[in-house]
Coordinates of C-alpha atoms and ligand atoms in Angstrom, one line a residue:
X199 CA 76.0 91.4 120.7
X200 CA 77.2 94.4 119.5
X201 CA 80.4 93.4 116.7
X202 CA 82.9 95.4 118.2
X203 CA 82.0 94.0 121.7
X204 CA 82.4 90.4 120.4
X205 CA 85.3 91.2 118.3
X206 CA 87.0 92.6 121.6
X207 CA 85.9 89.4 123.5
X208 CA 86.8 86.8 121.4
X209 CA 89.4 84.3 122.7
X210 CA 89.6 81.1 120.7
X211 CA 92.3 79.3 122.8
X212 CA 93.8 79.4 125.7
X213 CA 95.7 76.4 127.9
X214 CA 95.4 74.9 131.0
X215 CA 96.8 77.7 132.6
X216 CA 93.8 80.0 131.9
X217 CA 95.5 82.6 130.7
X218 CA 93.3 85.9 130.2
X219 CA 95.4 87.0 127.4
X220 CA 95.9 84.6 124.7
X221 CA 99.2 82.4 125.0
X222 CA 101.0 82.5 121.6
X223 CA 100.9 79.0 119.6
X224 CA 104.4 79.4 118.2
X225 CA 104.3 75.7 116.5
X226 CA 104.6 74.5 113.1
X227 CA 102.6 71.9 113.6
X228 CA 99.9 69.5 116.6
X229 CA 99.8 66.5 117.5
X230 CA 97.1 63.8 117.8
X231 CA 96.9 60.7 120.7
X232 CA 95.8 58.1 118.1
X233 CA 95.2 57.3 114.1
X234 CA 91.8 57.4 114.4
X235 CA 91.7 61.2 115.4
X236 CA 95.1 62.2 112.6
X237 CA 92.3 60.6 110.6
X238 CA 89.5 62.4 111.2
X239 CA 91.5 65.5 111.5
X240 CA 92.6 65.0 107.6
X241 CA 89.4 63.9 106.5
X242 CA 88.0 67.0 106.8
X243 CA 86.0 65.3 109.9
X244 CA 87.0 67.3 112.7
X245 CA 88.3 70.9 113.3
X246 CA 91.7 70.1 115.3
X247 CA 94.5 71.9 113.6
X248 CA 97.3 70.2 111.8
X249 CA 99.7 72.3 110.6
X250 CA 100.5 76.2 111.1
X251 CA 100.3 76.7 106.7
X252 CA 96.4 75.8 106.9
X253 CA 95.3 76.9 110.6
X254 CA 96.7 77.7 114.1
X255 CA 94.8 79.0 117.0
X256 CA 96.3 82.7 117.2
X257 CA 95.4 83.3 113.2
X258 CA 91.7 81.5 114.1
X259 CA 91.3 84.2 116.8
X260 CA 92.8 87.2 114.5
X261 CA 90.5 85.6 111.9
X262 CA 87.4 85.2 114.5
X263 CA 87.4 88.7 115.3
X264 CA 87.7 90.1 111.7
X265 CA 84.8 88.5 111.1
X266 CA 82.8 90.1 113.7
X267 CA 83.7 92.9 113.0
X268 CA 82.7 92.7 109.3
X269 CA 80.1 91.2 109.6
X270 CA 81.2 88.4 107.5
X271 CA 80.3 85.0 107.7
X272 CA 84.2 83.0 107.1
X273 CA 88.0 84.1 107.1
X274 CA 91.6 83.7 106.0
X275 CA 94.2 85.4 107.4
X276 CA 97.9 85.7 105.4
X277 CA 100.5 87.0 105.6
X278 CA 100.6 90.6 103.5
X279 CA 97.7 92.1 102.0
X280 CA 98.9 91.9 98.8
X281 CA 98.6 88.2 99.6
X282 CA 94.9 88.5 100.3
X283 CA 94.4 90.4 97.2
X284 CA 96.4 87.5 95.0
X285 CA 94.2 84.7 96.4
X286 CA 91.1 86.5 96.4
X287 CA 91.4 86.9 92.1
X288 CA 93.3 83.3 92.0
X289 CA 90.5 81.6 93.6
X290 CA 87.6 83.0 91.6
X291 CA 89.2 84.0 88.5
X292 CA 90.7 81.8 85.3
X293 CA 91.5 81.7 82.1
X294 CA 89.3 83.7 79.7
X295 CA 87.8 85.9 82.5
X296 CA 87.4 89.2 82.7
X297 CA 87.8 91.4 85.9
X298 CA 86.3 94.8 86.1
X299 CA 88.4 97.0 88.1
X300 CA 88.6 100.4 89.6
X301 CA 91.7 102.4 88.4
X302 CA 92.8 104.2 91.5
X303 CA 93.7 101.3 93.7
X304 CA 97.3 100.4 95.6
X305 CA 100.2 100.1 93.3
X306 CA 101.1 96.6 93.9
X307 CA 97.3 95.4 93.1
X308 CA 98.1 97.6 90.0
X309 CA 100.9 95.2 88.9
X310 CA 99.1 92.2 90.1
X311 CA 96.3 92.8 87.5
X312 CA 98.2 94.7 84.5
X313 CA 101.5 92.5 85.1
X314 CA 100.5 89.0 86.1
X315 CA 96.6 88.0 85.1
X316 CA 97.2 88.8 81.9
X317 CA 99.5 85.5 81.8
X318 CA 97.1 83.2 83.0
X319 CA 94.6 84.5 80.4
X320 CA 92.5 86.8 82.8
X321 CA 91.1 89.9 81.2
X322 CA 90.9 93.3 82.9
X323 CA 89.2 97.0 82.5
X324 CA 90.1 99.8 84.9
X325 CA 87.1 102.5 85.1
X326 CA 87.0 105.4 87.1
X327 CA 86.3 105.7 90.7
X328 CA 84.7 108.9 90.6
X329 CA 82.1 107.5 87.3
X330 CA 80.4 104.5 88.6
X331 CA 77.7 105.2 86.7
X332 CA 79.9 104.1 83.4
X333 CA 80.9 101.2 85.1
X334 CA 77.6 99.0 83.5
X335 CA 78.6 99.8 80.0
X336 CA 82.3 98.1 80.8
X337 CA 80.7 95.1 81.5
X338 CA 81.4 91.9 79.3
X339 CA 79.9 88.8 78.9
X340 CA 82.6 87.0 80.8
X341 CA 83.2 89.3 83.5
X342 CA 83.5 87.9 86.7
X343 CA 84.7 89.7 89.6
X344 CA 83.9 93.9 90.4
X345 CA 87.2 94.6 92.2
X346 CA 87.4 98.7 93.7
X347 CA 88.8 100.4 97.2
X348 CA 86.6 102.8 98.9
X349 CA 88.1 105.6 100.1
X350 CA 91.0 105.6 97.3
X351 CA 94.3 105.5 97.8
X352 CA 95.8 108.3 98.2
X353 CA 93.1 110.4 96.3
X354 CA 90.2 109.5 98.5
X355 CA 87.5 109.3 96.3
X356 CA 84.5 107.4 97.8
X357 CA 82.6 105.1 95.7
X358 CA 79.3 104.3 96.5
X359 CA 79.1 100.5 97.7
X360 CA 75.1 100.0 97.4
X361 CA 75.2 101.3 93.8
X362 CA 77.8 99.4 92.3
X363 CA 76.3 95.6 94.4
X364 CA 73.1 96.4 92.3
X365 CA 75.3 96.6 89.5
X366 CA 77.3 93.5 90.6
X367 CA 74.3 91.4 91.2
X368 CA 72.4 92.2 88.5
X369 CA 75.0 90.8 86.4
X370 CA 75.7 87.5 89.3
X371 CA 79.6 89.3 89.2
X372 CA 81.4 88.8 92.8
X373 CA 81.5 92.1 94.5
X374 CA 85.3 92.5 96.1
X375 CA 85.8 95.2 97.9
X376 CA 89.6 96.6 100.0
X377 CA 88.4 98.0 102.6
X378 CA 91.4 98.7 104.5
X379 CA 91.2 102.8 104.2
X380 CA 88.0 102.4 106.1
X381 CA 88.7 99.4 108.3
X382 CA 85.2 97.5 109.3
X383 CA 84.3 100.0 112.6
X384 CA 83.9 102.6 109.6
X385 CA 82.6 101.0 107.0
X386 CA 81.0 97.3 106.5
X387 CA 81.2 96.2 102.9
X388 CA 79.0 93.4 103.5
X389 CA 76.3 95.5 105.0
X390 CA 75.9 96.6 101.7
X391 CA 76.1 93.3 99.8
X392 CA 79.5 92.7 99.2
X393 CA 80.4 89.3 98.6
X394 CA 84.2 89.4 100.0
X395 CA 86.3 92.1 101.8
X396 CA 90.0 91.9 101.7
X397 CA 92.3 94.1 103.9
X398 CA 96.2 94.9 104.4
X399 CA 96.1 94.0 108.2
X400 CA 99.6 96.1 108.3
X401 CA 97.8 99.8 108.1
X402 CA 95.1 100.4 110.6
X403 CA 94.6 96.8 112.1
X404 CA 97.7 96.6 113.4
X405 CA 98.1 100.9 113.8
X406 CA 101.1 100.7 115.0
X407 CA 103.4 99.8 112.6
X408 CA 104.7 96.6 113.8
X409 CA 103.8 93.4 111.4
X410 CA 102.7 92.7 108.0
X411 CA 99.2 90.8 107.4
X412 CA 96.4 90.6 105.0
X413 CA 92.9 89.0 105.4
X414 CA 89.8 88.0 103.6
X415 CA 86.3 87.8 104.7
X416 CA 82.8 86.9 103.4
X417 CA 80.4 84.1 102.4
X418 CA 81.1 80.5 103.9
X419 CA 81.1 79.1 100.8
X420 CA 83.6 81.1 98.7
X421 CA 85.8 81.5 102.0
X422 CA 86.1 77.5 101.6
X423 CA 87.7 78.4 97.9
X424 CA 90.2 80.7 99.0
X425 CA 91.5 78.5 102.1
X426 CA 91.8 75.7 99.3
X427 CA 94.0 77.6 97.4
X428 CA 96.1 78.9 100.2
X429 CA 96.4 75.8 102.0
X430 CA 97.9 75.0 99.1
X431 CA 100.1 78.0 97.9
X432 CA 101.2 78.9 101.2
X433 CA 100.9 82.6 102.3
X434 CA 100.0 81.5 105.4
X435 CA 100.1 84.3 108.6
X436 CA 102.6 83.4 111.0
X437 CA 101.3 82.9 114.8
X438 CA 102.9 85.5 115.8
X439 CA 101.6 88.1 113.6
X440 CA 98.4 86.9 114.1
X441 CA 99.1 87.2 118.0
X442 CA 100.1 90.9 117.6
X443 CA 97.5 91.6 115.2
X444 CA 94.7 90.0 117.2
X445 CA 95.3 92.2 120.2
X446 CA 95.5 94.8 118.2
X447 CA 91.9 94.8 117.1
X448 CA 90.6 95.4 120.3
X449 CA 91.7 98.4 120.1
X450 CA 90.7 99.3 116.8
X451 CA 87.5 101.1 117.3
X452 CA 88.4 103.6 119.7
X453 CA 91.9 104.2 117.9
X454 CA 89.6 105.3 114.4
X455 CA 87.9 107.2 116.5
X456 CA 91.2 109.4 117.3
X457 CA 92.3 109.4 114.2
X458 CA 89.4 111.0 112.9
X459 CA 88.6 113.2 114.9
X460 CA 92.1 114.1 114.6
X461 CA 91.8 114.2 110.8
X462 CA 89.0 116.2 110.8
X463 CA 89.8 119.2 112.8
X464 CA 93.0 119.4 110.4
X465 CA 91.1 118.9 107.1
X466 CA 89.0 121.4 108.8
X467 CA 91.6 123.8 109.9
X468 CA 93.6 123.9 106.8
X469 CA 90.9 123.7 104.1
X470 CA 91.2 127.7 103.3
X471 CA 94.9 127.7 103.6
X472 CA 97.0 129.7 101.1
X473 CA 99.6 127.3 100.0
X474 CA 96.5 124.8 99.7
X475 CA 94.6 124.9 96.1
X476 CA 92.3 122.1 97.8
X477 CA 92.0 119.8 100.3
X478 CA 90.2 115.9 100.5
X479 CA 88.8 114.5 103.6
X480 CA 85.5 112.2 103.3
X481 CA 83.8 114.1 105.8
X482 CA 84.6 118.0 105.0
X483 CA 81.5 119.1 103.5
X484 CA 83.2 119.9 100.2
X485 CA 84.3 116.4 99.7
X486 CA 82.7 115.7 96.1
X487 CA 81.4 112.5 97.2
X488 CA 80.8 113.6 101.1
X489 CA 76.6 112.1 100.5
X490 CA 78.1 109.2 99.7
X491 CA 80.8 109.2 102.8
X492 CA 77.5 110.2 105.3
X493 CA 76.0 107.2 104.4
X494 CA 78.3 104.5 104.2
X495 CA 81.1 105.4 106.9
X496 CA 80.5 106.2 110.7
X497 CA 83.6 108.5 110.0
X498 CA 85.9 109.9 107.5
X499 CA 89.0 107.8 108.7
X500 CA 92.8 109.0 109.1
X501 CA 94.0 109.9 105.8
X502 CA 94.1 113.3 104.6
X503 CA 95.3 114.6 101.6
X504 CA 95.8 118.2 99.7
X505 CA 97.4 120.0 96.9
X506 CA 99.8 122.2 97.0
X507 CA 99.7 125.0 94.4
X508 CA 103.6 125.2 93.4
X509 CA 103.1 121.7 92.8
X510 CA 106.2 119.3 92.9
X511 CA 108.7 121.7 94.1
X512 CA 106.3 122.9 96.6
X513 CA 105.8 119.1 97.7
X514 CA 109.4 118.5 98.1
X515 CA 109.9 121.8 100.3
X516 CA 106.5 120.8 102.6
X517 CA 108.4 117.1 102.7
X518 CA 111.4 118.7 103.9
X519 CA 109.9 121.2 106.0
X520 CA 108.1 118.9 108.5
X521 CA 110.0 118.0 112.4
X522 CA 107.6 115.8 113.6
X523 CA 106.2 113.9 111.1
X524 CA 107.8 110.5 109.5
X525 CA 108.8 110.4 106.0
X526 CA 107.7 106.6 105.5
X527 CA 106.0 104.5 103.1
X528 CA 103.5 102.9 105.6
X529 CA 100.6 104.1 106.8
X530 CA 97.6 103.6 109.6
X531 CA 100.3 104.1 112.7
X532 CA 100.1 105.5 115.6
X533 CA 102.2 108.1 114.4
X534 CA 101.4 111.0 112.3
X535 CA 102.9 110.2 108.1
X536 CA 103.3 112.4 105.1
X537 CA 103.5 111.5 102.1
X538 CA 104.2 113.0 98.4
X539 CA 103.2 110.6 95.9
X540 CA 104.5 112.4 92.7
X541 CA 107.5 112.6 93.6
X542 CA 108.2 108.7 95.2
X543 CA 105.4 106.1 95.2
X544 CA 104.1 107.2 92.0
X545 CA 107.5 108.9 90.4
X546 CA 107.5 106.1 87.7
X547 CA 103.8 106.7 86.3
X548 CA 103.8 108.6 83.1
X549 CA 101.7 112.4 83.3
X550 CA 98.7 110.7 81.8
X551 CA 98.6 107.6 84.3
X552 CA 99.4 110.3 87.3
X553 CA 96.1 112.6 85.8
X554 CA 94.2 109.5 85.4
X555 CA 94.6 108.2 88.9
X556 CA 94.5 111.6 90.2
X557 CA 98.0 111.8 91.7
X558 CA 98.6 115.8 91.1
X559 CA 102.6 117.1 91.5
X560 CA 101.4 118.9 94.5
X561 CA 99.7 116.0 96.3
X562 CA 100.5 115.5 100.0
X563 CA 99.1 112.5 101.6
X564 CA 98.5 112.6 106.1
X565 CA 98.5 109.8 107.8
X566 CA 97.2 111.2 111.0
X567 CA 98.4 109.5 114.0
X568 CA 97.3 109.7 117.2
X569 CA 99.7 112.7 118.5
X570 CA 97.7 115.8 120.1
X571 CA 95.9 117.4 117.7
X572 CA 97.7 120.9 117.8
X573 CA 100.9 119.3 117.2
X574 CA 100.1 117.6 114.2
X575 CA 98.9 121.1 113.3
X576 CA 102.1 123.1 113.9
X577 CA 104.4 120.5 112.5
X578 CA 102.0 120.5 109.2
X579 CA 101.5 124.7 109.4
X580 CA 105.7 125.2 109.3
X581 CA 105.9 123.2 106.7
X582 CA 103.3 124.5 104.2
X583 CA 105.6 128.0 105.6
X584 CA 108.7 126.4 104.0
X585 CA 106.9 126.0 100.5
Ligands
LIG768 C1 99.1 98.6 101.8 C2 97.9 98.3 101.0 C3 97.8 97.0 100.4 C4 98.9 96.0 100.5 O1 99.1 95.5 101.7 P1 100.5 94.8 102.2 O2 100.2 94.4 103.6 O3 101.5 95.9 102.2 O4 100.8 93.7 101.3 C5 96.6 96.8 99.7 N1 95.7 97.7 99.6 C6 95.8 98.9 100.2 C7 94.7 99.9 100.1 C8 96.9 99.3 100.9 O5 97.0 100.5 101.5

């Protein structure tokens, strides 16, 4: 069956009353009729659920689909991406390894690794996303984990996912790969040997701007590491999330599609504009990695992002310029975003972290929504006329 067609048909649970769409399990806990199946249930003997922190039926069904639609074999859903991204390095990683990580990844994972491994004796190196052929000589003899996002945020550099998992299992290093940029009816990770995907559930999943989530997806075997180690730690995702975001991916696939197509015809349409010095999209031809984009993603996703040539002023004129678009830190909604990174997500890195990870004064980052086309369009062309 076709992923996206199981994904979309996957209903776990449902009562006596046969509902069609899945009843919410808003309980903390389940019950059992007798000590023989509490039991069975704690001895790892059976799969009834026994408390909302280690399963419940709407995160099984979020969970279910995520894997169908990755193409993965085992799940955990919690409750923030940055959640998944903890327990994904807490469950593999200890003391006296070293992670090998991409440099232009999310903020928070940022501080995760630069902040927080370092104090349980994990070692890091950040190499660039745009140099994967360097990555080999960064390898040590304790590395353990290749950690990277493909596209990048918010530069949207593409790495290429088959190059670096012969790197990766060449030197037996997990391969861990955020794929939320992408989302899995764009891109599968584990088509390409990947041997866990994490994602912020709160961007495109969900598109609409509603709950937080994270999950994490791949091999049986190291999925059973990572529900130890939450079922212990507790980021559990709460029913309800799960409930919302569950519905939410059966509409994922024909929401990308929108969103692309979207994005494209404005990375297209404003690509030669004169405030513009250049313009990212993974599927505009003059994307430096667009080979790599043709082969990996069905399509280029909904971010968008450009450089304004007067730079940070010019960025806070575009900012304050726009009438339709939302000035907001989120992303992946069904409403159109913008975005200047130099001048508020990444206003506290110094000039050579901001060159490093590519974050330029005049960088503008789109979340395109799923507005009419032309609207986007106008709001965006009036507001490159105010800088
Ligand atoms: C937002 C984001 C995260 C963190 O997700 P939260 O749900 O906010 O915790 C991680 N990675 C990427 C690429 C993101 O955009």
């Amino acid at each position: 069956m076709d992923p996206i067609t199981a994904a979309i048909r996957t209903q776990t649970s449902r009562t006596n009353e046969m509902e069609h769409s899945t009843p919410m399990f808003l309980t903390s806990s389940f019950c059992f009729e007798d000590a023989e199946e509490m039991r069975a249930a704690f001895a790892d003997e059976s799969e009834d659920n026994i408390y909302s922190r280690f399963s419940n039926p709407n995160v099984k069904e979020f969970v279910d689909k995520m894997v169908a639609l990755e193409g993965a074999e085992a799940g955990y859903a919690t409750a923030t991406g940055m959640s998944a991204i903890f327990a994904s390095f807490m469950s593999f990683l200890k003391q006296g390894d070293h992670l090998l990580c991409c440099s232009s990844i999310f903020g928070s994972t940022h501080t995760v690794i630069k902040k927080y491994l370092p104090n349980f004796g994990i070692e890091y190196s950040y190499v660039s996303a745009e140099k994967p052929e360097e990555w080999e000589a960064a390898i040590k003899p304790n590395t353990k984990m290749i950690y990277l996002e493909t596209p990048t945020n918010p530069g949207l550099a593409i790495i290429d996912l088959e190059f670096v998992n012969t790197l990766a299992k060449k030197h037996k290093l997990l391969l861990n790969v955020d794929n939320c940029f992408a989302t899995p009816v764009n891109q599968r990770p584990i088509d390409f040997g990947a041997d866990l995907v994490v994602h912020s559930a709160t961007k495109w999943l969900d598109g609409q701007g509603r709950v937080l989530g994270g999950v994490i997806v791949g091999k049986k075997e190291l999925i059973q590491d990572i529900y130890l180690f939450c079922r212990s730690t507790g980021p559990a995702l709460s029913p309800f999330n799960a409930w919302v975001l569950s519905k939410s991916l059966e509409t994922l696939d024909v929401r990308m599609e929108r969103h692309a197509s979207n994005a494209l015809k404005i990375a297209t349409q404003l690509e030669t504009h004169e405030k513009i010095e250049w313009m990212k999209y993974p599927k505009l031809p003059s994307h430096p990695q667009h080979a790599i984009a043709v082969k990996q993603m069905k399509n280029g996703g909904g971010i968008v992002c450009f450089n304004l040539k007067g730079g940070l002023e010019s960025g806070r004129r575009f900012m304050n310029g726009l009438k339709m678009l939302s000035l907001t830190a989120n992303l992946g909604d069904t409403r159109s975003i913008a975005s200047h990174p130099a001048s508020t997500t990444h206003a506290k890195l110094s000039e050579a972290e901001r060159i490093d990870t590519n974050i330029t004064p005049g960088l503008i980052r789109i979340s395109v929504g799923l507005e009419h086309v032309d609207d986007i369009l106008q709001d965006i062309l009036q507001a490159l006329d105010n800088c």
